[in-house]
Coordinates of C-alpha atoms in Angstrom, one line a residue:
M1 CA 189.8 -5.4 -70.7
K2 CA 187.1 -8.2 -70.5
T3 CA 185.9 -9.6 -73.7
H4 CA 182.6 -12.9 -74.4
S5 CA 183.0 -14.4 -77.7
V6 CA 179.4 -15.2 -78.7
A7 CA 179.1 -17.2 -82.2
L8 CA 176.5 -15.4 -84.3
V9 CA 174.0 -17.8 -86.0
P10 CA 171.8 -15.6 -87.9
G11 CA 169.8 -18.4 -89.8
D12 CA 166.9 -17.9 -92.1
G13 CA 164.6 -15.3 -92.9
I14 CA 164.4 -12.5 -90.2
G15 CA 166.5 -14.0 -88.5
V16 CA 170.0 -12.6 -90.6
A17 CA 167.7 -9.2 -89.3
V18 CA 166.7 -9.1 -85.5
T19 CA 170.6 -11.1 -85.5
E20 CA 172.4 -8.1 -86.5
A21 CA 170.2 -5.6 -84.8
A22 CA 170.5 -6.7 -81.6
W23 CA 174.9 -6.7 -82.1
Q24 CA 174.7 -3.4 -82.8
V25 CA 172.7 -3.3 -79.2
L26 CA 174.9 -5.4 -77.8
Q27 CA 177.8 -3.5 -78.9
R28 CA 176.7 -0.4 -77.9
A29 CA 176.1 -1.3 -74.3
A30 CA 179.4 -3.2 -74.8
A31 CA 181.7 -0.1 -75.5
Q32 CA 179.4 1.5 -72.4
G33 CA 180.1 -0.8 -69.6
G34 CA 183.6 -1.4 -70.2
F35 CA 183.7 -4.8 -71.6
G36 CA 184.3 -6.7 -75.3
L37 CA 181.8 -8.4 -77.5
D38 CA 183.8 -10.6 -80.3
G39 CA 181.3 -12.1 -82.5
E40 CA 181.5 -14.3 -85.4
I41 CA 179.4 -15.0 -87.8
F42 CA 178.5 -18.5 -89.3
D43 CA 176.2 -18.8 -92.6
W44 CA 174.5 -22.1 -90.8
S45 CA 171.2 -22.0 -92.6
C46 CA 168.6 -24.9 -95.2
D47 CA 170.0 -22.0 -98.6
R48 CA 173.9 -24.0 -96.4
Y49 CA 171.7 -27.4 -96.8
L50 CA 170.8 -26.6 -100.4
E51 CA 174.5 -26.0 -101.1
T52 CA 175.6 -28.3 -99.4
G53 CA 173.7 -31.6 -97.5
R54 CA 173.8 -30.5 -93.9
M55 CA 171.8 -27.4 -92.2
M56 CA 176.1 -27.1 -91.0
P57 CA 179.2 -28.5 -91.0
E58 CA 180.7 -31.9 -89.2
D59 CA 182.3 -30.0 -87.1
G60 CA 179.6 -27.3 -86.1
I61 CA 178.4 -28.2 -82.4
E62 CA 182.6 -28.3 -81.8
T63 CA 182.9 -24.6 -83.7
L64 CA 179.9 -23.4 -81.4
S65 CA 181.9 -25.2 -78.4
R66 CA 184.4 -22.8 -78.2
F67 CA 182.5 -19.8 -77.7
D68 CA 181.4 -17.7 -74.8
A69 CA 177.5 -18.0 -75.8
I70 CA 175.4 -18.8 -79.2
L71 CA 173.2 -15.5 -80.1
L72 CA 171.0 -17.8 -82.9
G73 CA 168.5 -15.3 -85.2
A74 CA 166.1 -17.9 -87.4
V75 CA 165.3 -21.3 -87.8
G76 CA 163.7 -22.9 -91.2
W77 CA 162.3 -22.0 -94.3
P78 CA 159.6 -25.3 -95.6
A79 CA 159.9 -23.2 -98.9
K80 CA 163.0 -24.9 -99.4
V81 CA 164.2 -27.1 -96.9
P82 CA 161.1 -29.2 -94.8
D83 CA 161.3 -28.4 -91.4
S84 CA 161.0 -31.1 -89.9
V85 CA 164.8 -31.8 -91.2
S86 CA 165.7 -27.8 -90.1
L87 CA 164.8 -27.8 -86.8
H88 CA 166.5 -31.5 -86.3
G89 CA 169.7 -30.2 -88.3
L90 CA 170.8 -27.0 -85.7
L91 CA 168.4 -26.4 -83.6
L92 CA 168.4 -29.3 -81.5
P93 CA 171.4 -30.7 -82.0
I94 CA 173.1 -27.8 -80.2
R95 CA 170.2 -28.2 -77.5
K96 CA 170.8 -31.7 -76.8
A97 CA 174.7 -31.5 -77.4
F98 CA 175.3 -28.2 -75.0
D99 CA 172.9 -29.8 -72.5
Q100 CA 171.0 -26.7 -72.4
Y101 CA 168.2 -28.0 -70.7
A102 CA 166.7 -25.5 -69.6
N103 CA 164.6 -23.2 -71.9
I104 CA 163.2 -19.7 -70.4
R105 CA 161.2 -17.2 -71.9
P106 CA 159.8 -14.4 -69.9
H107 CA 156.2 -13.6 -71.1
R108 CA 154.8 -9.8 -69.9
L109 CA 153.5 -6.3 -71.3
L110 CA 156.0 -4.0 -72.4
P111 CA 154.9 0.0 -72.1
G112 CA 153.7 1.4 -74.9
V113 CA 152.4 -2.9 -76.2
E114 CA 149.0 -3.7 -75.9
G115 CA 148.1 -7.1 -75.6
P116 CA 144.7 -8.3 -76.8
L117 CA 143.5 -8.7 -73.1
R118 CA 142.1 -7.0 -70.2
K119 CA 144.3 -8.2 -68.3
E120 CA 147.8 -6.0 -68.0
G121 CA 149.4 -6.2 -65.0
F122 CA 151.2 -10.2 -65.2
D123 CA 154.1 -11.3 -65.3
I124 CA 155.0 -15.2 -65.9
L125 CA 158.4 -17.2 -66.4
C126 CA 158.2 -20.3 -68.1
I127 CA 160.6 -22.7 -68.3
R128 CA 160.3 -25.4 -71.0
E129 CA 162.8 -28.6 -70.1
N130 CA 164.1 -28.7 -73.6
T131 CA 166.4 -31.7 -74.4
E132 CA 164.6 -34.8 -73.7
G133 CA 160.0 -35.7 -73.3
E134 CA 158.3 -35.5 -76.5
Y135 CA 161.0 -34.0 -78.1
S136 CA 163.2 -37.1 -77.9
G137 CA 163.2 -37.9 -81.4
A138 CA 162.5 -41.7 -80.3
G139 CA 160.6 -43.8 -82.2
G140 CA 160.2 -44.4 -86.5
R141 CA 157.9 -45.3 -89.5
V142 CA 156.9 -48.9 -90.9
H143 CA 155.5 -50.2 -94.1
Q144 CA 155.3 -46.6 -95.5
G145 CA 153.8 -45.9 -98.0
T146 CA 151.3 -49.1 -97.3
D147 CA 147.2 -49.6 -95.7
A148 CA 149.2 -50.6 -93.3
E149 CA 152.1 -48.1 -91.8
V150 CA 152.7 -47.7 -88.5
A151 CA 153.9 -44.4 -87.2
V152 CA 155.3 -44.6 -83.8
E153 CA 156.6 -41.2 -81.7
T154 CA 157.8 -42.4 -78.0
A155 CA 158.3 -39.5 -75.5
I156 CA 161.2 -40.1 -72.8
F157 CA 161.0 -38.8 -69.7
T158 CA 163.3 -39.5 -67.3
R159 CA 164.5 -38.8 -63.7
R160 CA 167.3 -36.6 -63.6
G161 CA 166.0 -34.9 -66.5
V162 CA 162.2 -34.0 -65.0
E163 CA 164.4 -33.3 -61.5
R164 CA 166.6 -31.1 -62.2
I165 CA 164.4 -28.7 -64.8
M166 CA 162.0 -28.7 -61.3
R167 CA 164.9 -27.8 -59.4
F168 CA 165.2 -24.6 -61.5
G169 CA 162.3 -24.4 -62.2
F170 CA 161.9 -23.8 -57.7
E171 CA 165.5 -21.9 -57.8
Q172 CA 164.3 -18.8 -60.0
A173 CA 160.7 -18.9 -58.1
R174 CA 162.6 -18.7 -54.9
R175 CA 164.2 -15.9 -56.4
R176 CA 160.9 -14.2 -57.7
R177 CA 157.5 -13.9 -56.1
G178 CA 157.9 -17.0 -54.6
R179 CA 155.0 -19.1 -56.5
L180 CA 155.4 -22.1 -58.8
A181 CA 153.4 -23.7 -61.2
S182 CA 153.7 -27.0 -62.8
V183 CA 152.1 -28.5 -65.7
T184 CA 151.4 -31.6 -67.0
K185 CA 147.7 -34.0 -68.0
S186 CA 147.9 -36.7 -65.9
N187 CA 145.0 -37.5 -65.3
A188 CA 145.5 -39.1 -69.5
Q189 CA 148.6 -40.0 -69.2
K190 CA 149.6 -42.0 -66.2
Y191 CA 152.7 -43.4 -66.8
S192 CA 154.8 -40.0 -67.6
M193 CA 152.9 -37.4 -66.1
V194 CA 152.1 -39.1 -63.6
F195 CA 155.6 -39.5 -62.4
W196 CA 156.6 -35.9 -63.4
D197 CA 154.0 -34.9 -60.4
E198 CA 155.8 -37.5 -58.6
V199 CA 159.3 -35.8 -58.6
T200 CA 157.2 -32.5 -58.5
R201 CA 155.6 -32.9 -55.6
E202 CA 158.9 -35.0 -53.6
L203 CA 160.4 -31.8 -54.3
A204 CA 158.5 -29.4 -52.9
A205 CA 159.7 -30.4 -49.8
E206 CA 163.3 -29.6 -49.8
Y207 CA 161.3 -25.8 -50.3
P208 CA 158.7 -25.0 -48.1
D209 CA 159.5 -20.7 -49.6
V210 CA 157.9 -22.0 -52.9
E211 CA 153.5 -22.3 -53.0
V212 CA 153.4 -25.3 -56.0
T213 CA 149.9 -25.8 -58.1
S214 CA 149.9 -28.8 -59.6
Y215 CA 147.5 -27.9 -63.3
H216 CA 146.7 -29.4 -66.2
I217 CA 148.0 -28.6 -69.5
D218 CA 144.1 -28.0 -70.7
A219 CA 143.3 -26.2 -67.1
I220 CA 146.8 -23.5 -67.3
A221 CA 146.0 -22.6 -71.0
A222 CA 142.6 -20.7 -69.4
R223 CA 144.5 -19.7 -66.4
F224 CA 146.4 -17.3 -69.2
V225 CA 144.2 -15.9 -70.6
M226 CA 142.2 -15.6 -68.4
A227 CA 144.1 -14.7 -64.9
P228 CA 148.2 -14.7 -65.8
E229 CA 149.0 -12.4 -63.1
T230 CA 148.4 -15.3 -60.9
L231 CA 151.3 -17.0 -62.5
D232 CA 154.8 -16.6 -61.2
V233 CA 157.1 -19.2 -62.3
V234 CA 155.8 -21.5 -65.1
V235 CA 157.3 -24.9 -65.2
A236 CA 156.2 -27.5 -67.5
S237 CA 158.1 -30.1 -70.2
N238 CA 159.6 -30.2 -73.6
L239 CA 155.9 -30.1 -75.7
F240 CA 153.3 -28.3 -73.3
G241 CA 156.2 -25.5 -73.0
D242 CA 156.2 -25.2 -76.6
I243 CA 153.5 -24.8 -76.5
L244 CA 152.3 -22.5 -74.6
T245 CA 155.1 -20.2 -74.5
D246 CA 153.3 -19.4 -77.9
L247 CA 150.3 -18.6 -76.1
G248 CA 152.3 -16.0 -74.0
A249 CA 154.0 -14.9 -76.4
A250 CA 150.3 -13.9 -78.0
I251 CA 149.0 -11.7 -74.4
Q252 CA 152.7 -10.1 -75.0
G253 CA 151.9 -8.5 -78.0
G254 CA 153.1 -11.3 -80.1
L255 CA 155.8 -12.9 -80.5
G256 CA 157.9 -10.2 -82.0
F257 CA 158.4 -9.4 -78.3
A258 CA 159.1 -12.9 -77.3
A259 CA 162.8 -13.3 -75.8
S260 CA 164.5 -17.0 -74.8
A261 CA 167.5 -18.4 -73.2
N262 CA 168.6 -22.1 -73.8
I263 CA 170.7 -22.3 -70.9
N264 CA 173.5 -25.1 -69.5
P265 CA 172.9 -24.1 -66.5
A266 CA 176.1 -26.4 -65.1
R267 CA 178.3 -23.9 -67.9
T268 CA 179.7 -27.1 -69.0
A269 CA 179.7 -25.5 -72.5
P270 CA 178.2 -22.2 -74.0
S271 CA 173.8 -21.8 -74.0
M272 CA 172.4 -20.2 -76.4
F273 CA 170.1 -17.1 -76.8
E274 CA 167.1 -16.1 -79.4
P275 CA 163.4 -14.9 -80.2
V276 CA 161.1 -17.1 -81.1
H277 CA 159.3 -16.4 -83.5
G278 CA 160.7 -17.4 -86.6
S279 CA 162.2 -17.0 -89.7
A280 CA 158.7 -15.5 -91.1
P281 CA 159.8 -15.9 -94.5
D282 CA 156.6 -13.7 -95.6
I283 CA 158.0 -10.3 -94.8
A284 CA 161.8 -10.9 -94.5
H285 CA 162.0 -9.1 -98.2
L286 CA 160.3 -6.3 -96.8
G287 CA 162.6 -4.6 -93.6
I288 CA 159.3 -4.8 -91.3
A289 CA 160.7 -7.7 -88.6
N290 CA 160.7 -6.3 -85.0
P291 CA 164.2 -6.7 -83.9
V292 CA 162.4 -5.9 -80.1
A293 CA 163.1 -9.7 -78.2
A294 CA 166.4 -10.1 -80.8
I295 CA 167.4 -7.2 -78.4
W296 CA 165.9 -8.8 -75.4
S297 CA 167.7 -12.6 -76.2
G298 CA 170.9 -10.1 -76.5
A299 CA 170.0 -8.6 -72.5
M300 CA 169.6 -12.4 -71.1
L301 CA 173.1 -13.5 -72.9
L302 CA 174.5 -10.0 -71.1
E303 CA 172.8 -11.6 -68.1
H304 CA 174.2 -14.6 -68.4
L305 CA 177.5 -13.8 -68.7
G306 CA 177.2 -11.9 -65.6
E307 CA 176.8 -8.8 -66.5
T308 CA 173.8 -7.6 -65.4
E309 CA 174.5 -4.1 -65.9
A310 CA 174.1 -3.5 -69.4
A311 CA 171.6 -6.1 -69.4
E312 CA 169.9 -4.4 -67.3
R313 CA 170.4 -1.1 -69.2
V314 CA 169.3 -2.9 -72.6
I315 CA 165.8 -3.8 -71.3
A316 CA 165.2 -0.5 -69.3
A317 CA 166.7 0.9 -73.7
I318 CA 163.9 -1.3 -74.9
E319 CA 161.2 -0.3 -72.1
R320 CA 161.6 3.2 -73.7
T321 CA 161.3 2.7 -77.1
T322 CA 158.1 0.7 -76.4
A323 CA 157.2 3.9 -74.3
A324 CA 157.4 5.8 -77.4
G325 CA 155.1 3.9 -79.2
I326 CA 158.5 3.0 -81.3
G327 CA 157.2 -0.8 -82.5
A328 CA 155.0 -1.4 -80.4
V329 CA 153.0 -2.0 -83.1
P330 CA 154.1 -5.0 -84.6
G331 CA 154.7 -3.5 -88.9
R332 CA 154.7 -0.2 -88.4
H333 CA 157.9 0.4 -87.6
R334 CA 161.1 -0.6 -89.5
T335 CA 163.6 -2.9 -88.4
E336 CA 165.9 -0.4 -88.8
E337 CA 163.7 2.4 -86.8
I338 CA 163.3 0.6 -84.0
T339 CA 166.8 0.3 -83.9
A340 CA 168.5 3.3 -84.2
A341 CA 165.9 4.4 -81.7
V342 CA 166.9 1.5 -78.9
L343 CA 170.3 3.2 -78.7
N344 CA 170.0 6.4 -78.6
A345 CA 168.2 4.7 -75.7
L346 CA 170.7 3.2 -75.0
D347 CA 172.5 6.5 -74.6

């Protein structure tokens, strides 16, 4: 029997509960599909940082490299550890070390879920550049604590980085409805974003079957609200993609439904799958975290591992669950109730 190894990093807050829920569903799907999932749990979190001074051990990346995939819960607990420390101590190093340059986030309304818009028939796949751009970490501060203090944060855009994320987007559009939206702010950022537009136009010539439209970030944010059904694949930089996908989560009913994948398309290292929501410390003790986003992320994990039928069964089980009203309204059902309903739907 084929067995896939998965590193489980529940992290902080509700990440622990939703990771456990997703893992239950994935294990059931694996048993039904005739393959195995071998998981190992790592307690890398803000609590570990407080105990050891590190979010993960020095050999954390080496440890994770031995797995086929990573399932992450949530990272961060601002009251304990600054977000700038937790993010740069765990999530970003994994993305960069494993060259997970394509962040994929699907946005559509699940059956039974009511979004805030009058629009319902949208299906957007957001692809965010995940390893450079505005989150490159290039910069610094000088004269700290004085009235002469200076902070510089430099966005880094390489031809290799922009070209490969755009090419990835073109390929996804080709598999879907053949439309690609490229997001910049080239009217104001005349170097990096003009460069992004130029690379996009160059690549578009190789994909004559894909309809390409370039949007400024403010214009496409409005389109997400006013006409989301007109969008198919959306490709954006690290910062713009981060913002747009939170908006995408909002129009699909909330962060509890927002799944994501951090993909290494070359498959030279493990890819990582995680719900978009954070650790939500305010509800971590209440048992009402919605595990749908984590379970959906798990389905994306199965698809990436080549277990397409099992992934489709998990998505279908989620849809049957929300269509029945379970997990469709934030806070109405407990985590274990939603998990049990998905497991029943899977059977």
